[in-house]
């Protein structure tokens, strides 16, 4: 278990480690890229001779250093923009690409004309879902011949640049083909073997937040709940499972800084899985530096501690709980990758281990947001069907809100949704990390771990419903059920939010 603390900083952290991470050359056997202390890329061959030493003049080197410096400055500006703007707003260019109601009507009229001209093709495309189910059944029964025949039909009519059904079929077919060939785990490991740069995460977040309401609603739900929990108190400790780039927290920092009576002292502990690369906690530490720097602009005391380990390996004692602090535990959509009972029949599952640890922490509130899905089932066909219907909703959102010819849409579908599809369809055992459960199953699991669910705050719920209604497409839904706040698209529940305390916690601990 690796732990690192950050208490203060005077400038934005160095971003040299971002360079080269998107470049596959660094994984080639014959030559690779290194980044020196100046942030300058040097390409090496197997003999250790750099291109910089092969007759390059000092003037050329100066030009390269200047270019890299500009690239680093641009990255810092982008990160600053994300921090300063917060998650409630996004760049103007993202709004430009969205399909407004007026644009939507024009697109619908155009689609009807195209369907009229291509009736025969449309009939075939309509059957893609049936073909996918037939192919999955053949794969599940090891009928290679039938599976291969159906796969060829799917490939003929699917496309990563077609409509939402064609794109969905394209990526599910890739997963089925990899599963049939027995290369699913190998292919998936190659996808996740390279750490996603912070710049890529920032760009993806901008597009996602402009298109989907789900993350914004979850962030607001969590931050409003935490803000109320710390009312009148001087110290706050947030334990965050899976902080990523820390995009949730700038808005809460602003609220706390502006509150009457001054801000509390804030301590944040991030519990995150090790990332690929030589420094598994580097990206998490960078997030801590950025948040510390941001808090210092408001004169707020902010301490950050990064624990890099598997979540189930972290104990309550590792958090160093201070009874004078308001302790809050936050997990937004992170626990779907924890292993469940199907792989730990002879011992407590990692999911239950983490929940038991949270109960032992006795937080003032535990904010638990989950990806709602029933495709963690042991039987392949059961989870395949559920996954197909769930991912169809995501692809339909993009079809409704972003034009088909937009490169950013293609990139999001390929780099994020398709990766999850590949893991769920093609991988088994410990390699299958996509294991979401529905909110009622999580509710039972949380109760079993000794947690008690809190009622939803009516003011927060009303605010979030108004936000979704006024700022997002009419097909986004937000409802309540059994103390869960449900989010979805066209009636299908995709995410759920809730708040909990330890069942044996005293009522004075509950905000």
Short mmCIF file of C-alpha atoms in Angstrom, two decimals:
data_model
loop_
_atom_site.label_atom_id
_atom_site.label_comp_id
_atom_site.label_asym_id
_atom_site.label_seq_id
_atom_site.Cartn_x
_atom_site.Cartn_y
_atom_site.Cartn_z
CA UNK A 1 0.00 0.00 0.00
CA UNK A 2 1.48 3.32 -1.06
CA UNK A 3 0.61 6.56 0.72
CA UNK A 4 1.57 10.13 -0.11
CA UNK A 5 0.61 13.39 1.59
CA UNK A 6 0.20 16.86 0.14
CA UNK A 7 -0.35 19.86 2.39
CA UNK A 8 0.43 22.94 0.29
CA UNK A 9 1.97 24.16 -2.95
CA UNK A 10 2.99 27.48 -4.51
CA UNK A 11 2.41 26.73 -8.18
CA UNK A 12 0.66 24.29 -10.45
CA UNK A 13 2.40 20.89 -10.44
CA UNK A 14 4.71 19.84 -13.20
CA UNK A 15 2.93 18.01 -15.99
CA UNK A 16 6.01 16.48 -17.58
CA UNK A 17 4.79 13.01 -16.79
CA UNK A 18 1.80 13.51 -19.11
CA UNK A 19 4.05 13.67 -22.13
CA UNK A 20 4.46 10.54 -24.18
CA UNK A 21 1.71 8.61 -22.41
CA UNK A 22 -0.48 8.68 -25.46
CA UNK A 23 2.41 7.66 -27.69
CA UNK A 24 2.53 3.94 -28.34
CA UNK A 25 6.18 4.28 -29.35
CA UNK A 26 7.15 4.09 -25.70
CA UNK A 27 6.07 0.44 -25.73
CA UNK A 28 7.94 -0.61 -28.88
CA UNK A 29 10.89 -3.00 -28.47
CA UNK A 30 13.28 -1.33 -30.92
CA UNK A 31 13.00 2.31 -29.95
CA UNK A 32 11.19 4.30 -27.35
CA UNK A 33 10.54 7.82 -26.12
CA UNK A 34 11.87 9.31 -22.90
CA UNK A 35 11.07 12.68 -21.38
CA UNK A 36 13.96 14.53 -19.78
CA UNK A 37 13.84 17.05 -16.94
CA UNK A 38 12.93 19.83 -19.35
CA UNK A 39 9.91 17.95 -20.67
CA UNK A 40 11.77 17.34 -23.95
CA UNK A 41 11.14 14.05 -25.76
CA UNK A 42 14.21 12.06 -26.77
CA UNK A 43 13.84 9.02 -28.98
CA UNK A 44 16.24 6.17 -28.24
CA UNK A 45 17.24 3.15 -30.24
CA UNK A 46 18.47 -0.09 -28.72
CA UNK A 47 22.05 1.19 -28.69
CA UNK A 48 21.10 4.08 -26.44
CA UNK A 49 21.89 6.82 -28.95
CA UNK A 50 19.47 9.73 -28.86
CA UNK A 51 18.27 11.66 -31.84
CA UNK A 52 19.30 14.79 -29.96
CA UNK A 53 22.92 13.62 -30.23
CA UNK A 54 22.82 12.77 -33.93
CA UNK A 55 23.97 16.03 -35.45
CA UNK A 56 21.14 18.20 -34.14
CA UNK A 57 22.18 21.81 -33.64
CA UNK A 58 21.64 23.72 -30.42
CA UNK A 59 19.21 25.96 -32.33
CA UNK A 60 17.06 22.96 -33.23
CA UNK A 61 17.10 21.81 -29.61
CA UNK A 62 16.04 25.25 -28.45
CA UNK A 63 13.09 25.19 -30.87
CA UNK A 64 11.99 21.76 -29.57
CA UNK A 65 12.27 22.87 -25.93
CA UNK A 66 10.21 25.97 -26.74
CA UNK A 67 7.54 23.83 -28.46
CA UNK A 68 7.36 21.43 -25.53
CA UNK A 69 7.14 24.37 -23.13
CA UNK A 70 4.21 25.77 -25.07
CA UNK A 71 2.53 22.35 -25.02
CA UNK A 72 2.97 22.14 -21.25
CA UNK A 73 1.63 25.67 -20.77
CA UNK A 74 -1.41 24.78 -22.87
CA UNK A 75 -2.05 21.71 -20.74
CA UNK A 76 -1.84 23.77 -17.56
CA UNK A 77 -4.29 26.30 -18.99
CA UNK A 78 -6.72 23.52 -19.87
CA UNK A 79 -6.52 22.06 -16.38
CA UNK A 80 -6.91 25.51 -14.84
CA UNK A 81 -9.95 26.10 -17.05
CA UNK A 82 -11.52 22.89 -15.80
CA UNK A 83 -10.84 23.82 -12.18
CA UNK A 84 -11.95 27.45 -12.46
CA UNK A 85 -15.05 26.81 -14.55
CA UNK A 86 -16.20 23.89 -12.46
CA UNK A 87 -18.42 21.06 -13.62
CA UNK A 88 -21.52 23.23 -13.93
CA UNK A 89 -20.23 24.84 -17.09
CA UNK A 90 -18.33 23.61 -20.11
CA UNK A 91 -16.52 25.17 -23.07
CA UNK A 92 -18.56 26.93 -25.70
CA UNK A 93 -17.38 24.61 -28.43
CA UNK A 94 -19.09 21.72 -26.67
CA UNK A 95 -22.40 23.57 -26.79
CA UNK A 96 -21.87 24.23 -30.48
CA UNK A 97 -21.70 20.54 -31.33
CA UNK A 98 -24.86 19.57 -29.44
CA UNK A 99 -28.09 19.01 -31.33
CA UNK A 100 -30.60 21.59 -30.11
CA UNK A 101 -34.37 21.00 -30.45
CA UNK A 102 -34.36 22.95 -33.74
CA UNK A 103 -31.46 20.93 -35.05
CA UNK A 104 -33.12 17.75 -33.79
CA UNK A 105 -36.21 18.42 -35.90
CA UNK A 106 -34.08 18.92 -39.00
CA UNK A 107 -32.12 15.74 -38.28
CA UNK A 108 -35.37 13.79 -37.80
CA UNK A 109 -36.73 15.04 -41.13
CA UNK A 110 -33.49 14.09 -42.87
CA UNK A 111 -33.52 10.64 -41.25
CA UNK A 112 -37.08 10.02 -42.45
CA UNK A 113 -36.06 10.89 -46.00
CA UNK A 114 -33.08 8.55 -45.79
CA UNK A 115 -35.23 5.74 -44.40
CA UNK A 116 -37.63 6.23 -47.28
CA UNK A 117 -34.80 5.80 -49.79
CA UNK A 118 -33.19 2.89 -47.96
CA UNK A 119 -36.11 0.87 -46.74
CA UNK A 120 -34.57 -2.51 -47.48
CA UNK A 121 -31.31 -1.70 -45.71
CA UNK A 122 -33.17 -0.28 -42.74
CA UNK A 123 -35.07 -3.54 -42.33
CA UNK A 124 -31.82 -5.44 -42.06
CA UNK A 125 -30.35 -2.91 -39.62
CA UNK A 126 -33.46 -3.26 -37.45
CA UNK A 127 -32.56 -6.94 -36.99
CA UNK A 128 -29.07 -6.22 -35.63
CA UNK A 129 -30.23 -6.75 -32.06
CA UNK A 130 -31.63 -10.15 -32.99
CA UNK A 131 -28.42 -11.05 -34.81
CA UNK A 132 -26.35 -10.08 -31.77
CA UNK A 133 -28.47 -12.27 -29.49
CA UNK A 134 -28.20 -15.20 -31.93
CA UNK A 135 -24.45 -14.76 -32.18
CA UNK A 136 -24.04 -14.56 -28.40
CA UNK A 137 -26.06 -17.78 -27.99
CA UNK A 138 -23.82 -19.53 -30.52
CA UNK A 139 -20.69 -18.24 -28.76
CA UNK A 140 -22.05 -19.35 -25.37
CA UNK A 141 -22.62 -22.88 -26.71
CA UNK A 142 -19.20 -22.98 -28.45
CA UNK A 143 -20.85 -23.27 -31.86
CA UNK A 144 -18.00 -21.62 -33.75
CA UNK A 145 -19.44 -22.18 -37.19
CA UNK A 146 -22.82 -20.59 -36.49
CA UNK A 147 -21.25 -17.78 -34.48
CA UNK A 148 -18.84 -16.95 -37.31
CA UNK A 149 -21.63 -16.91 -39.88
CA UNK A 150 -23.78 -14.55 -37.82
CA UNK A 151 -20.75 -12.36 -37.04
CA UNK A 152 -20.17 -11.85 -40.76
CA UNK A 153 -23.75 -10.66 -41.19
CA UNK A 154 -23.38 -8.26 -38.25
CA UNK A 155 -20.13 -6.86 -39.64
CA UNK A 156 -21.77 -6.29 -43.00
CA UNK A 157 -24.44 -3.99 -41.58
CA UNK A 158 -22.70 -2.48 -38.52
CA UNK A 159 -20.32 0.45 -38.53
CA UNK A 160 -18.54 2.68 -35.98
CA UNK A 161 -19.79 5.69 -37.98
CA UNK A 162 -23.39 4.58 -38.63
CA UNK A 163 -26.49 5.21 -36.53
CA UNK A 164 -26.61 4.29 -32.85
CA UNK A 165 -27.69 0.67 -33.50
CA UNK A 166 -24.97 0.12 -36.08
CA UNK A 167 -22.32 1.56 -33.76
CA UNK A 168 -23.55 -0.49 -30.82
CA UNK A 169 -23.54 -3.65 -32.95
CA UNK A 170 -20.03 -2.89 -34.20
CA UNK A 171 -18.53 -2.83 -30.70
CA UNK A 172 -20.55 -5.75 -29.34
CA UNK A 173 -19.49 -7.76 -32.39
CA UNK A 174 -15.85 -6.96 -31.60
CA UNK A 175 -16.35 -8.34 -28.11
CA UNK A 176 -18.06 -11.49 -29.38
CA UNK A 177 -15.32 -12.07 -31.92
CA UNK A 178 -12.63 -11.72 -29.26
CA UNK A 179 -14.52 -14.08 -26.94
CA UNK A 180 -14.93 -16.62 -29.73
CA UNK A 181 -11.20 -16.47 -30.48
CA UNK A 182 -10.25 -16.64 -26.80
CA UNK A 183 -8.33 -13.36 -27.01
CA UNK A 184 -10.68 -11.16 -24.99
CA UNK A 185 -8.53 -10.79 -21.90
CA UNK A 186 -5.39 -10.18 -23.93
CA UNK A 187 -7.11 -7.52 -26.03
CA UNK A 188 -8.63 -5.80 -22.99
CA UNK A 189 -5.28 -5.71 -21.16
CA UNK A 190 -3.76 -3.99 -24.16
CA UNK A 191 -6.50 -1.32 -23.93
CA UNK A 192 -5.91 -0.56 -20.25
CA UNK A 193 -2.14 -1.11 -20.24
CA UNK A 194 -1.48 2.56 -20.98
CA UNK A 195 -2.54 5.18 -18.49
CA UNK A 196 -5.02 7.68 -19.87
CA UNK A 197 -3.46 11.14 -19.72
CA UNK A 198 -5.09 13.88 -17.70
CA UNK A 199 -5.52 15.88 -20.88
CA UNK A 200 -7.59 13.09 -22.43
CA UNK A 201 -9.67 12.79 -19.27
CA UNK A 202 -10.32 16.53 -19.30
CA UNK A 203 -11.43 16.47 -22.93
CA UNK A 204 -13.65 13.44 -22.39
CA UNK A 205 -15.20 14.97 -19.30
CA UNK A 206 -16.07 18.19 -21.16
CA UNK A 207 -17.89 16.23 -23.85
CA UNK A 208 -19.57 13.87 -21.40
CA UNK A 209 -20.79 16.68 -19.14
CA UNK A 210 -22.11 18.63 -22.14
CA UNK A 211 -24.06 15.59 -23.32
CA UNK A 212 -25.09 13.61 -20.24
CA UNK A 213 -26.51 14.96 -16.97
CA UNK A 214 -25.44 11.96 -14.91
CA UNK A 215 -22.06 13.13 -13.55
CA UNK A 216 -23.23 16.68 -12.86
CA UNK A 217 -26.24 15.44 -10.92
CA UNK A 218 -24.07 13.02 -8.92
CA UNK A 219 -21.51 15.72 -8.11
CA UNK A 220 -24.19 18.15 -6.98
CA UNK A 221 -25.98 15.49 -4.94
CA UNK A 222 -22.74 14.58 -3.19
CA UNK A 223 -21.46 18.12 -2.66
CA UNK A 224 -24.78 19.45 -1.36
CA UNK A 225 -25.03 16.49 1.05
CA UNK A 226 -21.47 17.09 2.31
CA UNK A 227 -22.02 20.85 2.62
CA UNK A 228 -25.04 20.28 4.84
CA UNK A 229 -23.21 17.65 6.91
CA UNK A 230 -20.42 20.08 7.83
CA UNK A 231 -22.72 23.01 8.69
CA UNK A 232 -21.51 24.73 11.87
CA UNK A 233 -18.41 22.54 12.14
CA UNK A 234 -14.75 23.56 11.82
CA UNK A 235 -13.14 20.42 10.42
CA UNK A 236 -14.07 18.20 7.47
CA UNK A 237 -12.47 14.94 6.37
CA UNK A 238 -13.52 13.51 3.01
CA UNK A 239 -12.58 9.91 2.23
CA UNK A 240 -12.96 9.56 -1.53
CA UNK A 241 -12.83 6.21 -3.28
CA UNK A 242 -11.48 6.83 -6.79
CA UNK A 243 -10.72 10.54 -7.08
CA UNK A 244 -9.47 10.42 -10.73
CA UNK A 245 -8.60 14.03 -11.69
CA UNK A 246 -10.60 15.56 -8.84
CA UNK A 247 -13.14 17.37 -10.97
CA UNK A 248 -15.90 17.02 -8.38
CA UNK A 249 -14.33 19.14 -5.66
CA UNK A 250 -13.67 22.73 -6.90
CA UNK A 251 -17.33 23.69 -6.52
CA UNK A 252 -17.51 22.37 -2.95
CA UNK A 253 -14.30 24.26 -2.12
CA UNK A 254 -15.93 27.47 -3.41
CA UNK A 255 -19.08 26.87 -1.35
CA UNK A 256 -17.08 26.18 1.81
CA UNK A 257 -14.86 29.21 1.24
CA UNK A 258 -17.92 31.46 0.90
CA UNK A 259 -19.92 30.11 3.81
CA UNK A 260 -20.82 32.36 6.71
CA UNK A 261 -18.28 32.09 9.51
CA UNK A 262 -15.47 31.02 7.19
CA UNK A 263 -14.42 27.70 5.72
CA UNK A 264 -13.60 24.59 7.73
CA UNK A 265 -10.22 22.92 7.70
CA UNK A 266 -10.46 20.28 4.97
CA UNK A 267 -8.60 16.99 4.86
CA UNK A 268 -9.08 14.64 1.94
CA UNK A 269 -7.99 11.02 1.71
CA UNK A 270 -8.09 9.44 -1.73
CA UNK A 271 -8.25 5.65 -1.99
CA UNK A 272 -7.41 4.65 -5.55
CA UNK A 273 -6.23 1.57 -7.36
CA UNK A 274 -2.65 1.67 -8.71
CA UNK A 275 -2.41 3.09 -12.22
CA UNK A 276 -0.28 1.59 -15.02
CA UNK A 277 3.27 2.88 -15.28
CA UNK A 278 6.33 3.39 -13.12
CA UNK A 279 4.57 5.65 -10.61
CA UNK A 280 1.17 4.10 -9.81
CA UNK A 281 -0.01 7.04 -7.66
CA UNK A 282 1.30 9.88 -9.81
CA UNK A 283 -1.98 10.94 -11.39
CA UNK A 284 -3.73 10.88 -7.99
CA UNK A 285 -1.00 13.00 -6.42
CA UNK A 286 -1.30 15.49 -9.29
CA UNK A 287 -5.02 15.78 -8.54
CA UNK A 288 -4.16 16.49 -4.91
CA UNK A 289 -1.71 19.20 -5.93
CA UNK A 290 -4.28 20.87 -8.15
CA UNK A 291 -6.94 20.84 -5.42
CA UNK A 292 -4.48 22.09 -2.81
CA UNK A 293 -3.44 24.91 -5.10
CA UNK A 294 -7.06 25.80 -5.78
CA UNK A 295 -8.00 25.80 -2.07
CA UNK A 296 -5.04 28.07 -1.29
CA UNK A 297 -6.52 30.72 -3.62
CA UNK A 298 -9.43 30.95 -1.17
CA UNK A 299 -7.20 30.92 1.91
CA UNK A 300 -8.52 27.51 2.89
CA UNK A 301 -6.57 24.96 4.89
CA UNK A 302 -6.45 21.82 2.74
CA UNK A 303 -4.51 18.61 3.27
CA UNK A 304 -4.48 15.72 0.81
CA UNK A 305 -3.38 12.14 1.39
CA UNK A 306 -3.25 9.58 -1.42
CA UNK A 307 -3.55 5.89 -0.57
CA UNK A 308 -2.73 3.75 -3.60
CA UNK A 309 -4.03 0.24 -3.00
CA UNK A 310 -6.87 -2.10 -3.77
CA UNK A 311 -9.89 -0.65 -1.91
CA UNK A 312 -10.55 -3.85 0.03
CA UNK A 313 -6.99 -3.76 1.42
CA UNK A 314 -7.54 -0.40 3.16
CA UNK A 315 -8.66 -0.59 6.80
CA UNK A 316 -10.44 2.02 8.90
CA UNK A 317 -7.22 2.44 10.91
CA UNK A 318 -5.38 3.57 7.76
CA UNK A 319 -7.61 6.64 7.51
CA UNK A 320 -6.41 8.14 10.86
CA UNK A 321 -9.85 9.32 11.90
CA UNK A 322 -10.02 12.43 14.10
CA UNK A 323 -13.16 12.56 16.29
CA UNK A 324 -13.23 16.36 15.98
CA UNK A 325 -13.70 16.10 12.21
CA UNK A 326 -16.91 15.59 10.28
CA UNK A 327 -16.08 12.41 8.40
CA UNK A 328 -17.67 11.88 5.00
CA UNK A 329 -17.15 8.89 2.70
CA UNK A 330 -17.73 9.42 -1.01
CA UNK A 331 -17.94 6.79 -3.76
CA UNK A 332 -19.36 7.74 -7.14
CA UNK A 333 -19.71 4.80 -9.54
CA UNK A 334 -16.48 3.18 -8.32
CA UNK A 335 -17.62 -0.04 -6.68
CA UNK A 336 -18.83 -1.72 -9.88
CA UNK A 337 -15.25 -2.94 -10.47
CA UNK A 338 -14.89 -4.58 -7.06
CA UNK A 339 -14.95 -8.36 -7.28
CA UNK A 340 -18.13 -10.06 -6.11
CA UNK A 341 -18.98 -13.46 -4.61
CA UNK A 342 -18.62 -15.33 -7.89
CA UNK A 343 -14.83 -15.26 -7.46
CA UNK A 344 -14.63 -15.36 -3.66
CA UNK A 345 -16.95 -18.20 -2.67
CA UNK A 346 -14.72 -19.25 0.24
CA UNK A 347 -14.19 -15.79 1.77
CA UNK A 348 -15.79 -12.37 2.19
CA UNK A 349 -16.08 -10.59 -1.14
CA UNK A 350 -14.11 -7.36 -1.72
CA UNK A 351 -17.42 -5.50 -2.02
CA UNK A 352 -18.49 -6.56 1.46
CA UNK A 353 -14.99 -5.92 2.83
CA UNK A 354 -15.10 -2.30 1.65
CA UNK A 355 -18.61 -1.74 2.99
CA UNK A 356 -17.62 -3.26 6.35
CA UNK A 357 -14.65 -0.88 6.48
CA UNK A 358 -16.92 2.09 5.78
CA UNK A 359 -19.26 0.99 8.59
CA UNK A 360 -16.27 0.84 10.97
CA UNK A 361 -15.34 4.40 9.99
CA UNK A 362 -18.78 5.55 11.26
CA UNK A 363 -19.02 8.49 8.86
CA UNK A 364 -21.49 11.34 9.31
CA UNK A 365 -22.64 10.39 5.83
CA UNK A 366 -21.61 7.90 3.15
CA UNK A 367 -22.57 9.08 -0.34
CA UNK A 368 -22.98 6.04 -2.55
CA UNK A 369 -23.64 6.40 -6.28
CA UNK A 370 -23.87 3.26 -8.39
CA UNK A 371 -24.01 2.25 -12.02
CA UNK A 372 -27.36 0.50 -12.27
CA UNK A 373 -27.07 -2.70 -14.23
CA UNK A 374 -27.73 -6.42 -13.98
CA UNK A 375 -24.88 -7.52 -16.19
CA UNK A 376 -22.74 -8.93 -13.41
CA UNK A 377 -24.61 -12.24 -13.61
CA UNK A 378 -22.59 -15.45 -13.76
CA UNK A 379 -24.47 -16.63 -16.86
CA UNK A 380 -23.12 -15.06 -20.02
CA UNK A 381 -26.40 -14.73 -21.91
CA UNK A 382 -28.16 -13.07 -18.97
CA UNK A 383 -25.57 -10.34 -18.61
CA UNK A 384 -25.17 -10.00 -22.38
CA UNK A 385 -28.84 -9.10 -22.83
CA UNK A 386 -28.82 -6.65 -19.92
CA UNK A 387 -25.61 -5.01 -21.14
CA UNK A 388 -26.95 -4.73 -24.68
CA UNK A 389 -30.07 -2.89 -23.50
CA UNK A 390 -28.14 -0.61 -21.13
CA UNK A 391 -25.46 0.39 -23.61
CA UNK A 392 -28.13 0.93 -26.26
CA UNK A 393 -29.36 3.79 -24.06
CA UNK A 394 -25.93 5.45 -23.95
CA UNK A 395 -25.50 5.20 -27.70
CA UNK A 396 -29.03 6.53 -28.18
CA UNK A 397 -28.22 9.59 -26.05
CA UNK A 398 -25.26 10.36 -28.30
CA UNK A 399 -27.35 9.74 -31.42
CA UNK A 400 -29.94 12.19 -30.13
CA UNK A 401 -27.57 14.91 -28.97
CA UNK A 402 -24.42 14.82 -31.15
CA UNK A 403 -24.17 14.62 -34.97
CA UNK A 404 -22.89 11.34 -36.39
CA UNK A 405 -19.96 12.92 -38.18
CA UNK A 406 -18.50 14.42 -35.01
CA UNK A 407 -15.03 13.06 -34.22
CA UNK A 408 -15.40 13.67 -30.49
CA UNK A 409 -18.47 11.45 -30.39
CA UNK A 410 -16.63 8.66 -32.18
CA UNK A 411 -13.71 8.99 -29.78
CA UNK A 412 -15.95 8.80 -26.71
CA UNK A 413 -17.77 5.73 -28.03
CA UNK A 414 -14.53 4.01 -28.96
CA UNK A 415 -12.33 4.90 -25.99
CA UNK A 416 -14.85 4.66 -23.17
CA UNK A 417 -18.08 2.80 -23.91
CA UNK A 418 -16.48 0.26 -26.26
CA UNK A 419 -13.82 -0.53 -23.66
CA UNK A 420 -16.49 -1.45 -21.10
CA UNK A 421 -18.37 -3.51 -23.70
CA UNK A 422 -15.20 -5.40 -24.60
CA UNK A 423 -14.54 -6.26 -20.96
CA UNK A 424 -18.09 -7.38 -20.21
CA UNK A 425 -18.49 -9.47 -23.39
CA UNK A 426 -15.03 -10.91 -24.00
CA UNK A 427 -13.55 -11.43 -20.52
CA UNK A 428 -14.20 -13.90 -17.72
CA UNK A 429 -12.94 -14.53 -14.20
CA UNK A 430 -10.77 -11.87 -12.57
CA UNK A 431 -10.27 -10.20 -15.95
CA UNK A 432 -13.96 -9.25 -16.09
CA UNK A 433 -13.92 -6.09 -13.99
CA UNK A 434 -17.21 -4.62 -15.22
CA UNK A 435 -19.63 -6.03 -12.62
CA UNK A 436 -22.43 -3.52 -11.88
CA UNK A 437 -25.45 -4.49 -9.83
CA UNK A 438 -28.85 -2.81 -9.70
CA UNK A 439 -29.67 -0.39 -6.90
CA UNK A 440 -31.96 -2.78 -5.02
CA UNK A 441 -29.16 -5.37 -4.88
CA UNK A 442 -26.77 -2.72 -3.53
CA UNK A 443 -29.41 -1.69 -1.03
CA UNK A 444 -29.58 -5.24 0.33
CA UNK A 445 -25.78 -5.51 0.39
CA UNK A 446 -25.37 -2.21 2.25
CA UNK A 447 -27.97 -3.17 4.84
CA UNK A 448 -26.24 -6.52 5.31
CA UNK A 449 -22.97 -4.69 5.99
CA UNK A 450 -24.55 -2.73 8.84
CA UNK A 451 -25.36 0.51 7.01
CA UNK A 452 -28.59 2.45 7.37
CA UNK A 453 -30.04 4.40 4.46
CA UNK A 454 -30.97 8.05 4.98
CA UNK A 455 -34.03 9.70 3.45
CA UNK A 456 -33.37 11.84 0.40
CA UNK A 457 -33.17 15.56 1.13
CA UNK A 458 -36.26 17.07 -0.56
CA UNK A 459 -34.52 20.41 -1.25
CA UNK A 460 -31.61 18.69 -3.00
CA UNK A 461 -33.95 16.46 -5.00
CA UNK A 462 -36.06 19.42 -6.14
CA UNK A 463 -32.98 21.38 -7.18
CA UNK A 464 -31.63 18.47 -9.21
CA UNK A 465 -34.95 17.76 -10.90
CA UNK A 466 -35.22 21.41 -11.94
CA UNK A 467 -31.68 21.35 -13.29
CA UNK A 468 -32.27 18.27 -15.43
CA UNK A 469 -35.61 19.57 -16.68
CA UNK A 470 -34.29 23.01 -17.62
CA UNK A 471 -30.82 22.21 -18.94
CA UNK A 472 -30.97 18.78 -20.55
CA UNK A 473 -32.84 16.82 -23.16
CA UNK A 474 -36.44 15.94 -22.34
CA UNK A 475 -35.72 12.19 -22.42
CA UNK A 476 -33.38 12.35 -19.41
CA UNK A 477 -35.24 11.16 -16.33
CA UNK A 478 -34.74 11.67 -12.60
CA UNK A 479 -37.02 9.88 -10.13
CA UNK A 480 -37.11 8.51 -6.58
CA UNK A 481 -37.55 4.94 -5.37
CA UNK A 482 -36.92 3.44 -1.93
CA UNK A 483 -34.71 6.39 -0.90
CA UNK A 484 -32.64 6.21 -4.09
CA UNK A 485 -32.43 9.06 -6.59
CA UNK A 486 -32.60 7.40 -10.00
CA UNK A 487 -31.17 8.75 -13.25
CA UNK A 488 -31.80 7.38 -16.70
CA UNK A 489 -32.85 7.81 -20.31
CA UNK A 490 -36.28 7.11 -21.81
CA UNK A 491 -37.41 5.21 -18.73
CA UNK A 492 -34.32 2.98 -18.33
CA UNK A 493 -32.53 3.51 -15.00
CA UNK A 494 -28.78 3.85 -15.59
CA UNK A 495 -27.50 5.33 -12.31
CA UNK A 496 -28.71 5.64 -8.71
CA UNK A 497 -27.66 7.89 -5.81
CA UNK A 498 -28.09 7.41 -2.06
CA UNK A 499 -26.83 8.45 1.38
CA UNK A 500 -26.02 6.17 4.32
CA UNK A 501 -24.68 6.04 7.88
CA UNK A 502 -23.43 3.21 10.06
CA UNK A 503 -26.45 1.52 11.63
CA UNK A 504 -24.94 1.82 15.11
CA UNK A 505 -23.96 5.48 14.68
CA UNK A 506 -25.51 7.87 17.15
CA UNK A 507 -28.13 10.24 15.85
CA UNK A 508 -25.88 13.19 16.72
CA UNK A 509 -23.50 12.08 14.01
CA UNK A 510 -26.14 12.33 11.32
CA UNK A 511 -26.50 15.68 9.59
#
